CSV table of C-alpha atoms and ligand atoms in Angstrom, one decimal:
chain,number,residue,atom,x,y,z
R,845,UNK,CA,-3.2,5.8,-46.9
R,846,UNK,CA,-3.8,8.4,-44.2
R,847,UNK,CA,-7.5,7.6,-44.4
R,848,UNK,CA,-6.6,4.0,-43.8
R,849,UNK,CA,-4.7,4.6,-40.7
R,850,UNK,CA,-7.6,5.7,-38.4
R,851,UNK,CA,-9.5,2.7,-39.7
R,852,UNK,CA,-6.5,0.7,-38.9
R,853,UNK,CA,-6.6,1.7,-35.3
R,854,UNK,CA,-10.2,1.1,-35.0
R,855,UNK,CA,-8.9,-2.4,-35.0
R,856,UNK,CA,-7.5,-1.9,-31.6
R,857,UNK,CA,-11.0,-1.3,-30.3
R,858,UNK,CA,-11.9,-2.9,-27.1
R,859,UNK,CA,-9.0,-5.0,-26.3
R,860,UNK,CA,-9.1,-6.0,-22.8
R,861,UNK,CA,-6.8,-6.0,-19.9
R,862,UNK,CA,-4.7,-9.0,-19.5
R,863,UNK,CA,-5.2,-10.7,-16.2
R,864,UNK,CA,-1.5,-11.4,-15.8
R,865,UNK,CA,-0.7,-10.7,-12.2
R,866,UNK,CA,3.0,-10.9,-11.8
R,867,UNK,CA,3.7,-11.4,-8.1
R,868,UNK,CA,2.7,-13.7,-5.3
R,869,UNK,CA,5.3,-16.3,-4.9
R,870,UNK,CA,4.0,-19.7,-3.8
R,871,UNK,CA,3.7,-20.0,-0.1
R,872,UNK,CA,6.6,-22.5,0.2
R,873,UNK,CA,9.4,-20.7,-1.5
R,874,UNK,CA,10.2,-17.4,-3.1
R,875,UNK,CA,9.0,-17.4,-6.7
R,876,UNK,CA,11.5,-18.0,-9.4
R,877,UNK,CA,12.4,-14.7,-11.0
R,878,UNK,CA,9.4,-13.5,-13.0
R,879,UNK,CA,9.8,-13.3,-16.7
R,880,UNK,CA,10.5,-9.7,-17.6
R,881,UNK,CA,7.7,-8.0,-19.5
R,882,UNK,CA,6.8,-4.7,-21.1
R,883,UNK,CA,3.2,-3.7,-21.4
R,884,UNK,CA,1.1,-0.8,-22.5
R,885,UNK,CA,-2.1,-0.2,-20.7
R,886,UNK,CA,-5.0,1.8,-22.0
R,887,UNK,CA,-8.1,2.7,-20.1
R,888,UNK,CA,-10.9,4.5,-21.9
R,889,UNK,CA,-14.0,5.7,-20.3
R,890,UNK,CA,-17.1,6.7,-22.3
R,891,UNK,CA,-19.7,8.6,-20.2
R,892,UNK,CA,-22.0,9.3,-23.1
R,893,UNK,CA,-21.8,9.8,-26.8
R,894,UNK,CA,-19.9,13.1,-26.4
R,895,UNK,CA,-17.7,12.6,-23.4
R,896,UNK,CA,-14.7,10.3,-23.3
R,897,UNK,CA,-11.4,10.1,-21.5
R,898,UNK,CA,-8.4,7.9,-22.2
R,899,UNK,CA,-5.3,7.2,-20.2
R,900,UNK,CA,-2.2,5.4,-21.4
R,901,UNK,CA,0.8,4.1,-19.6
R,902,UNK,CA,3.8,1.8,-20.1
R,903,UNK,CA,5.2,-0.7,-17.6
R,904,UNK,CA,8.2,-2.8,-17.2
R,905,UNK,CA,7.0,-5.6,-14.9
R,906,UNK,CA,5.3,-3.7,-12.0
R,907,UNK,CA,7.2,-0.5,-12.5
R,908,UNK,CA,5.6,2.3,-14.5
R,909,UNK,CA,8.1,3.7,-17.0
R,910,UNK,CA,5.9,5.7,-19.4
R,911,UNK,CA,2.8,7.9,-19.3
R,912,UNK,CA,0.8,9.4,-22.1
R,913,UNK,CA,0.3,13.2,-21.8
R,914,UNK,CA,-3.2,13.5,-23.4
R,915,UNK,CA,-3.0,17.3,-23.5
R,916,UNK,CA,0.3,17.5,-25.4
R,917,UNK,CA,-0.2,14.1,-27.0
R,918,UNK,CA,3.3,13.1,-26.2
R,919,UNK,CA,5.0,10.1,-24.4
R,920,UNK,CA,6.2,11.0,-20.9
R,921,UNK,CA,9.4,9.1,-20.0
R,922,UNK,CA,9.2,8.6,-16.3
R,923,UNK,CA,12.7,7.1,-15.7
R,924,UNK,CA,16.1,8.2,-17.0
R,925,UNK,CA,16.3,4.9,-18.9
R,926,UNK,CA,12.7,4.9,-20.2
R,927,UNK,CA,13.9,5.3,-23.8
R,928,UNK,CA,15.7,2.0,-23.7
R,929,UNK,CA,18.1,1.9,-26.7
R,930,UNK,CA,15.7,3.2,-29.2
R,931,UNK,CA,16.8,6.1,-31.4
R,932,UNK,CA,15.1,9.5,-31.2
R,933,UNK,CA,13.8,8.8,-34.7
R,934,UNK,CA,12.2,5.5,-33.8
R,935,UNK,CA,10.7,7.0,-30.6
R,936,UNK,CA,9.2,9.8,-32.7
R,937,UNK,CA,7.6,7.3,-35.1
R,938,UNK,CA,6.1,5.4,-32.2
R,939,UNK,CA,4.8,8.7,-30.7
R,940,UNK,CA,3.2,9.6,-34.0
R,941,UNK,CA,1.5,6.2,-34.2
R,942,UNK,CA,0.2,6.7,-30.6
R,943,UNK,CA,-1.0,10.2,-31.4
R,944,UNK,CA,-3.0,8.8,-34.3
R,945,UNK,CA,-4.3,5.9,-32.2
R,946,UNK,CA,-5.3,7.9,-29.1
R,947,UNK,CA,-7.0,10.5,-31.4
R,948,UNK,CA,-8.9,7.9,-33.5
R,949,UNK,CA,-9.7,5.3,-31.0
R,950,UNK,CA,-12.4,7.2,-29.0
R,951,UNK,CA,-14.0,8.6,-32.2
R,952,UNK,CA,-14.2,5.2,-33.8
R,953,UNK,CA,-15.6,3.6,-30.7
R,954,UNK,CA,-18.2,6.4,-30.4
R,955,UNK,CA,-19.1,5.9,-34.1
R,956,UNK,CA,-19.6,2.2,-33.7
R,957,UNK,CA,-21.0,2.1,-30.2
R,958,UNK,CA,-24.6,1.4,-31.2
R,959,UNK,CA,-23.7,-1.1,-33.9
R,960,UNK,CA,-21.5,-2.9,-31.3
R,961,UNK,CA,-24.2,-2.5,-28.6
R,962,UNK,CA,-21.9,-0.8,-26.2
R,963,UNK,CA,-24.1,0.7,-23.5
R,964,UNK,CA,-23.2,4.1,-21.9
R,965,UNK,CA,-21.5,4.6,-19.6
R,966,UNK,CA,-18.8,2.0,-20.5
R,967,UNK,CA,-15.1,1.3,-19.9
R,968,UNK,CA,-12.7,-0.3,-22.3
R,969,UNK,CA,-9.3,-1.5,-21.3
R,970,UNK,CA,-6.4,-2.7,-23.4
R,971,UNK,CA,-3.3,-4.5,-22.3
R,972,UNK,CA,-0.7,-4.9,-25.0
R,973,UNK,CA,2.8,-6.2,-24.7
R,974,UNK,CA,5.4,-9.0,-24.6
R,975,UNK,CA,7.4,-11.1,-22.1
R,976,UNK,CA,10.6,-13.0,-22.5
R,977,UNK,CA,10.6,-16.3,-20.8
R,978,UNK,CA,13.7,-17.9,-19.5
R,979,UNK,CA,15.2,-19.6,-22.5
R,980,UNK,CA,14.4,-16.5,-24.5
R,981,UNK,CA,11.0,-17.8,-25.7
R,982,UNK,CA,8.8,-14.8,-26.5
R,983,UNK,CA,5.2,-14.5,-25.5
R,984,UNK,CA,3.1,-11.6,-26.8
R,985,UNK,CA,-0.4,-10.6,-25.7
R,986,UNK,CA,-3.1,-8.1,-26.6
R,987,UNK,CA,-6.2,-8.4,-24.5
R,988,UNK,CA,-9.3,-6.2,-24.5
R,989,UNK,CA,-11.9,-5.8,-21.8
R,990,UNK,CA,-15.4,-4.3,-21.8
R,991,UNK,CA,-16.8,-3.2,-18.5
R,992,UNK,CA,-13.9,-4.9,-16.7
R,993,UNK,CA,-14.5,-8.3,-18.2
R,994,UNK,CA,-12.4,-10.1,-20.8
R,995,UNK,CA,-13.8,-9.3,-24.2
R,996,UNK,CA,-11.4,-10.2,-26.9
R,997,UNK,CA,-7.7,-11.0,-27.7
R,998,UNK,CA,-5.3,-11.0,-30.6
R,999,UNK,CA,-4.0,-14.5,-31.3
R,1000,UNK,CA,-2.3,-16.1,-34.2
R,1001,UNK,CA,-2.8,-13.0,-36.3
R,1002,UNK,CA,-6.5,-12.7,-35.7
R,1003,UNK,CA,-9.1,-11.3,-33.3
R,1004,UNK,CA,-10.8,-13.8,-31.0
R,1005,UNK,CA,-13.7,-13.2,-28.7
R,1006,UNK,CA,-13.1,-14.2,-25.1
R,1007,UNK,CA,-14.9,-17.2,-23.8
R,1008,UNK,CA,-18.1,-15.9,-22.2
R,1009,UNK,CA,-18.0,-12.5,-23.9
R,1010,UNK,CA,-21.0,-13.3,-26.0
R,1011,UNK,CA,-22.2,-12.3,-29.4
R,1012,UNK,CA,-21.2,-8.7,-28.9
R,1013,UNK,CA,-17.5,-9.7,-28.8
R,1014,UNK,CA,-18.1,-12.1,-31.8
R,1015,UNK,CA,-19.5,-9.2,-33.7
R,1016,UNK,CA,-16.6,-6.9,-33.0
R,1017,UNK,CA,-14.0,-9.5,-33.9
R,1018,UNK,CA,-15.8,-10.3,-37.1
R,1019,UNK,CA,-15.6,-6.6,-38.1
R,1020,UNK,CA,-12.0,-6.2,-37.0
R,1021,UNK,CA,-10.8,-9.3,-38.8
R,1022,UNK,CA,-11.7,-7.7,-42.1
R,1023,UNK,CA,-8.8,-5.2,-41.7
R,1024,UNK,CA,-5.7,-7.0,-42.8
R,1025,UNK,CA,-3.5,-4.0,-42.5
R,1026,UNK,CA,-4.4,-3.5,-38.9
R,1027,UNK,CA,-3.6,-7.1,-38.1
R,1028,UNK,CA,-0.2,-6.7,-39.8
R,1029,UNK,CA,0.7,-3.6,-37.9
R,1030,UNK,CA,-0.4,-5.1,-34.6
R,1031,UNK,CA,1.5,-8.3,-35.4
R,1032,UNK,CA,4.7,-6.3,-36.1
R,1033,UNK,CA,4.4,-4.2,-32.9
R,1034,UNK,CA,3.9,-7.3,-30.9
R,1035,UNK,CA,6.5,-9.6,-32.3
R,1036,UNK,CA,9.2,-7.2,-33.4
R,1037,UNK,CA,9.0,-3.7,-31.8
R,1038,UNK,CA,8.0,-4.9,-28.3
R,1039,UNK,CA,10.7,-7.5,-27.7
R,1040,UNK,CA,13.4,-5.2,-29.1
R,1041,UNK,CA,12.3,-2.4,-26.9
R,1042,UNK,CA,12.0,-4.7,-23.9
R,1043,UNK,CA,15.5,-6.1,-24.4
R,1044,UNK,CA,16.9,-2.5,-24.6
R,1045,UNK,CA,15.1,-1.1,-21.6
R,1046,UNK,CA,16.0,-4.1,-19.4
R,1047,UNK,CA,19.6,-3.3,-20.1
R,1048,UNK,CA,19.3,0.4,-19.7
R,1049,UNK,CA,17.3,0.1,-16.4
R,1050,UNK,CA,19.1,-2.9,-15.1
R,1051,UNK,CA,20.5,-1.3,-11.9
R,1052,UNK,CA,17.1,0.0,-10.8
R,1053,UNK,CA,15.1,-3.0,-12.0
R,1054,UNK,CA,17.3,-5.5,-10.3
R,1055,UNK,CA,18.0,-3.6,-7.1
R,1056,UNK,CA,17.6,-5.4,-3.8
R,1057,UNK,CA,16.1,-3.5,-0.9
R,1058,UNK,CA,15.6,-5.1,2.4
R,1059,UNK,CA,12.1,-5.1,4.0
R,1060,UNK,CA,11.3,-3.5,7.4
R,1061,UNK,CA,8.8,-5.6,9.4
R,1062,UNK,CA,6.7,-4.9,12.5
R,1063,UNK,CA,3.6,-6.3,14.1
R,1064,UNK,CA,0.5,-4.5,15.5
R,1065,UNK,CA,-3.0,-5.3,16.7
R,1066,UNK,CA,-5.8,-4.8,14.2
R,1067,UNK,CA,-9.5,-4.1,15.0
R,1068,UNK,CA,-10.8,-6.9,17.2
R,1069,UNK,CA,-12.6,-9.5,15.1
R,1070,UNK,CA,-14.9,-10.4,18.0
R,1071,UNK,CA,-15.1,-10.9,21.8
R,1072,UNK,CA,-12.0,-12.6,23.1
R,1073,UNK,CA,-10.3,-12.5,19.7
R,1074,UNK,CA,-7.3,-10.7,18.4
R,1075,UNK,CA,-6.3,-9.7,14.9
R,1076,UNK,CA,-2.5,-9.8,14.6
R,1077,UNK,CA,-1.1,-7.8,11.8
R,1078,UNK,CA,2.4,-8.3,10.4
R,1079,UNK,CA,3.5,-5.3,8.2
R,1080,UNK,CA,6.3,-5.7,5.8
R,1081,UNK,CA,7.4,-2.6,3.9
R,1082,UNK,CA,10.1,-1.0,1.7
R,1083,UNK,CA,11.2,-4.1,-0.1
R,1084,UNK,CA,12.3,-4.7,-3.7
R,1085,UNK,CA,11.8,-6.7,-5.8
R,1086,UNK,CA,8.1,-7.6,-5.3
R,1087,UNK,CA,8.2,-11.4,-4.7
R,1088,UNK,CA,8.1,-12.0,-0.9
R,1089,UNK,CA,7.1,-14.7,1.5
R,1090,UNK,CA,5.4,-13.7,4.8
R,1091,UNK,CA,3.7,-16.0,7.3
R,1092,UNK,CA,2.5,-16.2,10.8
R,1093,UNK,CA,4.3,-19.0,12.6
R,1094,UNK,CA,4.1,-21.1,15.7
R,1095,UNK,CA,7.6,-22.2,16.2
R,1096,UNK,CA,8.5,-23.8,12.9
R,1097,UNK,CA,4.9,-24.4,11.8
R,1098,UNK,CA,3.2,-22.1,9.4
R,1099,UNK,CA,-0.1,-20.9,10.9
R,1100,UNK,CA,-2.8,-22.0,8.4
R,1101,UNK,CA,-5.0,-19.0,9.4
R,1102,UNK,CA,-2.5,-16.4,7.9
R,1103,UNK,CA,-4.2,-14.1,5.5
R,1104,UNK,CA,-2.1,-12.3,2.9
R,1105,UNK,CA,-3.2,-8.9,1.6
R,1106,UNK,CA,-2.3,-7.5,-1.8
R,1107,UNK,CA,1.2,-6.3,-2.3
R,1108,UNK,CA,0.8,-2.5,-2.5
R,1109,UNK,CA,3.2,0.0,-4.0
R,1110,UNK,CA,5.0,2.6,-1.9
R,1111,UNK,CA,5.7,5.9,-3.5
R,1112,UNK,CA,9.5,5.2,-3.8
R,1113,UNK,CA,9.0,2.2,-6.0
R,1114,UNK,CA,9.3,-0.3,-3.1
R,1115,UNK,CA,6.4,-2.6,-1.9
R,1116,UNK,CA,4.3,-3.1,1.2
R,1117,UNK,CA,2.4,-6.1,2.3
R,1118,UNK,CA,0.4,-7.0,5.4
R,1119,UNK,CA,-0.4,-10.5,6.6
R,1120,UNK,CA,-3.1,-10.9,9.3
R,1121,UNK,CA,-4.1,-13.6,11.6
R,1122,UNK,CA,-7.3,-13.9,13.6
R,1123,UNK,CA,-6.7,-15.8,16.9
R,1124,UNK,CA,-8.3,-16.2,20.3
R,1125,UNK,CA,-6.5,-13.9,22.8
R,1126,UNK,CA,-5.1,-16.9,24.6
R,1127,UNK,CA,-3.5,-18.3,21.5
R,1128,UNK,CA,-1.4,-15.2,20.6
R,1129,UNK,CA,1.5,-15.8,22.9
R,1130,UNK,CA,4.4,-17.6,21.1
R,1131,UNK,CA,3.4,-16.6,17.6
R,1132,UNK,CA,5.8,-14.9,15.3
R,1133,UNK,CA,5.8,-13.4,11.8
R,1134,UNK,CA,8.4,-14.7,9.5
R,1135,UNK,CA,9.6,-12.9,6.3
R,1136,UNK,CA,11.7,-14.4,3.5
R,1137,UNK,CA,13.0,-12.1,0.7
R,1138,UNK,CA,15.7,-12.2,-1.9
R,1139,UNK,CA,17.4,-9.2,-0.3
R,1140,UNK,CA,17.9,-11.0,3.0
R,1141,UNK,CA,20.3,-13.6,1.8
R,1142,UNK,CA,18.6,-16.4,3.6
R,1143,UNK,CA,18.5,-14.5,7.0
R,1144,UNK,CA,14.8,-14.5,7.5
R,1145,UNK,CA,13.3,-11.7,9.6
R,1146,UNK,CA,11.3,-13.1,12.6
R,1147,UNK,CA,9.2,-10.8,14.7
R,1148,UNK,CA,7.7,-12.2,17.8
R,1149,UNK,CA,4.2,-11.3,18.9
R,1150,UNK,CA,4.7,-9.4,22.1
R,1151,UNK,CA,1.2,-8.1,22.7
R,1152,UNK,CA,1.5,-5.1,24.8
R,1153,UNK,CA,4.3,-5.9,27.1
R,1154,UNK,CA,5.3,-3.8,30.0
R,1155,UNK,CA,8.4,-3.0,28.0
R,1156,UNK,CA,6.6,-1.6,25.0
R,1157,UNK,CA,4.4,0.6,27.2
R,1158,UNK,CA,7.5,1.8,29.0
R,1159,UNK,CA,9.2,2.7,25.8
R,1160,UNK,CA,6.1,4.6,24.7
R,1161,UNK,CA,6.0,6.6,27.9
R,1162,UNK,CA,9.7,7.4,27.7
R,1163,UNK,CA,9.3,8.7,24.2
R,1164,UNK,CA,6.2,10.8,25.0
R,1165,UNK,CA,7.7,12.2,28.2
R,1166,UNK,CA,11.0,13.0,26.4
R,1167,UNK,CA,9.2,14.9,23.7
R,1168,UNK,CA,7.2,16.8,26.2
R,1169,UNK,CA,10.3,17.6,28.2
R,1170,UNK,CA,12.2,18.8,25.2
R,1171,UNK,CA,9.4,21.2,24.3
R,1172,UNK,CA,9.2,22.5,27.8
R,1173,UNK,CA,12.9,22.8,28.3
R,1174,UNK,CA,13.3,24.5,25.0
R,1175,UNK,CA,10.7,27.1,25.9
R,1176,UNK,CA,12.1,27.6,29.4
R,1177,UNK,CA,15.6,27.9,27.9
R,1178,UNK,CA,14.4,30.6,25.6
R,1179,UNK,CA,12.9,32.5,28.6
R,1180,UNK,CA,16.1,32.0,30.6
R,1181,UNK,CA,18.4,33.1,27.9
R,1182,UNK,CA,16.9,36.6,28.2
R,1183,UNK,CA,17.7,36.4,31.9
R,1184,UNK,CA,21.3,36.7,33.0
R,1185,UNK,CA,21.0,34.6,36.2
R,1186,UNK,CA,20.9,31.1,34.7
R,1187,UNK,CA,21.7,29.2,37.8
R,1188,UNK,CA,19.2,30.7,40.2
R,1189,UNK,CA,16.2,29.7,38.1
R,1190,UNK,CA,14.4,26.8,39.8
R,1191,UNK,CA,12.7,25.5,36.6
R,1192,UNK,CA,9.1,26.5,37.3
R,1193,UNK,CA,8.4,25.4,33.8
R,1194,UNK,CA,8.6,21.7,34.7
R,1195,UNK,CA,5.0,20.6,35.3
R,1196,UNK,CA,4.4,19.4,38.8
R,1197,UNK,CA,1.1,17.8,37.8
R,1198,UNK,CA,3.0,14.9,36.3
R,1199,UNK,CA,4.2,13.9,39.7
R,1200,UNK,CA,0.7,13.7,41.1
R,1201,UNK,CA,-0.2,10.7,39.0
R,1202,UNK,CA,-0.1,7.3,40.7
R,1203,UNK,CA,3.5,7.0,41.9
R,1204,UNK,CA,3.1,3.3,42.7
R,1205,UNK,CA,3.1,2.4,39.0
R,1206,UNK,CA,6.6,1.2,38.2
R,1207,UNK,CA,6.4,2.3,34.6
R,1208,UNK,CA,5.5,5.8,35.7
R,1209,UNK,CA,8.3,5.9,38.2
R,1210,UNK,CA,10.7,4.9,35.4
R,1211,UNK,CA,9.3,7.6,33.3
R,1212,UNK,CA,9.9,10.1,36.1
R,1213,UNK,CA,13.4,8.8,36.5
R,1214,UNK,CA,13.9,9.3,32.8
R,1215,UNK,CA,12.5,12.8,33.1
R,1216,UNK,CA,14.8,13.9,35.9
R,1217,UNK,CA,17.8,12.4,34.0
R,1218,UNK,CA,16.9,14.4,31.0
R,1219,UNK,CA,16.4,17.5,33.2
R,1220,UNK,CA,19.8,17.0,34.7
R,1221,UNK,CA,21.6,16.5,31.4
R,1222,UNK,CA,20.0,19.7,30.0
R,1223,UNK,CA,20.9,21.7,33.1
R,1224,UNK,CA,24.5,20.6,32.9
R,1225,UNK,CA,24.6,21.4,29.3
R,1226,UNK,CA,23.2,24.8,29.9
R,1227,UNK,CA,25.6,25.4,32.7
R,1228,UNK,CA,28.5,24.5,30.4
R,1229,UNK,CA,27.2,26.7,27.7
R,1230,UNK,CA,27.0,29.7,30.0
R,1231,UNK,CA,30.6,29.1,31.1
R,1232,UNK,CA,31.9,29.5,27.6
J,875,NAG,C1,-21.6,13.5,-20.7
J,875,NAG,O1,-20.9,13.1,-19.6
J,875,NAG,C2,-20.2,14.1,-18.9
J,875,NAG,C3,-19.3,13.5,-17.8
J,875,NAG,O2,-20.1,12.7,-17.0
J,875,NAG,C4,-21.1,15.2,-18.4
J,875,NAG,O3,-20.4,16.2,-17.8
J,875,NAG,C5,-21.9,15.7,-19.6
J,875,NAG,O4,-22.9,16.6,-19.2
J,875,NAG,C6,-22.6,14.6,-20.4
J,875,NAG,N1,-23.2,15.1,-21.6
J,875,NAG,C7,-24.4,14.7,-22.1
J,875,NAG,C8,-24.8,15.3,-23.4
J,875,NAG,O5,-25.1,13.9,-21.5
J,876,NAG,C1,18.5,-2.6,-28.6
J,876,NAG,O1,18.9,-3.7,-27.8
J,876,NAG,C2,18.4,-5.0,-28.2
J,876,NAG,C3,18.9,-6.0,-27.3
J,876,NAG,O2,20.2,-5.8,-26.8
J,876,NAG,C4,18.8,-5.3,-29.6
J,876,NAG,O3,18.2,-6.5,-30.1
J,876,NAG,C5,18.4,-4.1,-30.6
J,876,NAG,O4,18.8,-4.3,-31.9
J,876,NAG,C6,18.9,-2.8,-30.0
J,876,NAG,N1,18.6,-1.7,-30.8
J,876,NAG,C7,17.4,-1.3,-31.3
J,876,NAG,C8,17.4,0.0,-32.0
J,876,NAG,O5,16.4,-2.0,-31.1
């Protein structure tokens, strides 16, 4: 029986990644809630006949919930609720199965590499899991890829080569289909273990999985696409869940030139997206970026393209000058605090060069006004302190 098991897992050889890409709501409305899914992803690299490396991970939708520690050969539970409602016992059994699998898989692949005409270096990917559609219909999948291309899948209790994967995939499937026990184990994991685990983990992780976090949005100018042209960039970040609608608009019209990037993960489990628009410089005025997201309760975010207005330059200057002043005042304050006569100091630390810049510039004058206001406040504050 023990001898059978490694053979059994040879069966899982070369199952490819699924191409399911959960996300991207249609451009006209927010996507209906995605069907919840659980998947295991395996990536195995084979550099030569003696070097191989395998990574395993578990995902609920787009959120990684499990890792595989290949040194300790244990499951890493990445969330407090990653065990779902499975007992310690059942998790231990699953871990033992995975240990066997991750141990045997590379060896079996190496052993059969020449028979299957795998050419070094190569990469095998497996995506294995289940999703529950609305109405509780269960869909299971096991896909394998070779060198990043669909290779085979497990359907209706047998291994099928992917269209276009050629005779190599046919060969592998033919061999795999001889192992009835492997097929039975795979079938059980897919149709029983996976949906039970998914149902339990969805309940346990409900508050995190279903949390609503509002996006922040801002616009900026990207690298110029050419003479007289502007690249407008609308950034939207920090939102959860993933489905989101973002468009450049002129009034109420969607701008057909809007280009949507990929939705990228932030480190805190929220998402980031940028949508760009290449326009001639004259066209930019009056454009806005509009964001719809489930967390916003129908109150879309609208950011108008301002270009660089006088106002934004002014704010920039104020911020910079304020920071500079704080640093200077802080250092002069330190100097003065060792000096008893606080009031007689005439602030030599304030740079006079700043005042020699073009004084006709209104923004500059405002910055100066800001500077002297801050100076005054700090002096008053210091005076009060010394009275205490
Ligand atoms: C196999 O590949 C690894 C990783 O690229 C390399 O370090 C090692 O020298 C290779 N061994 C042989 C026998 O080619
Ligand atoms: C876990 O929860 C699911 C759904 O609520 C249920 O079907 C299952 O029996 C529970 N327990 C185990 C050990 O799977």
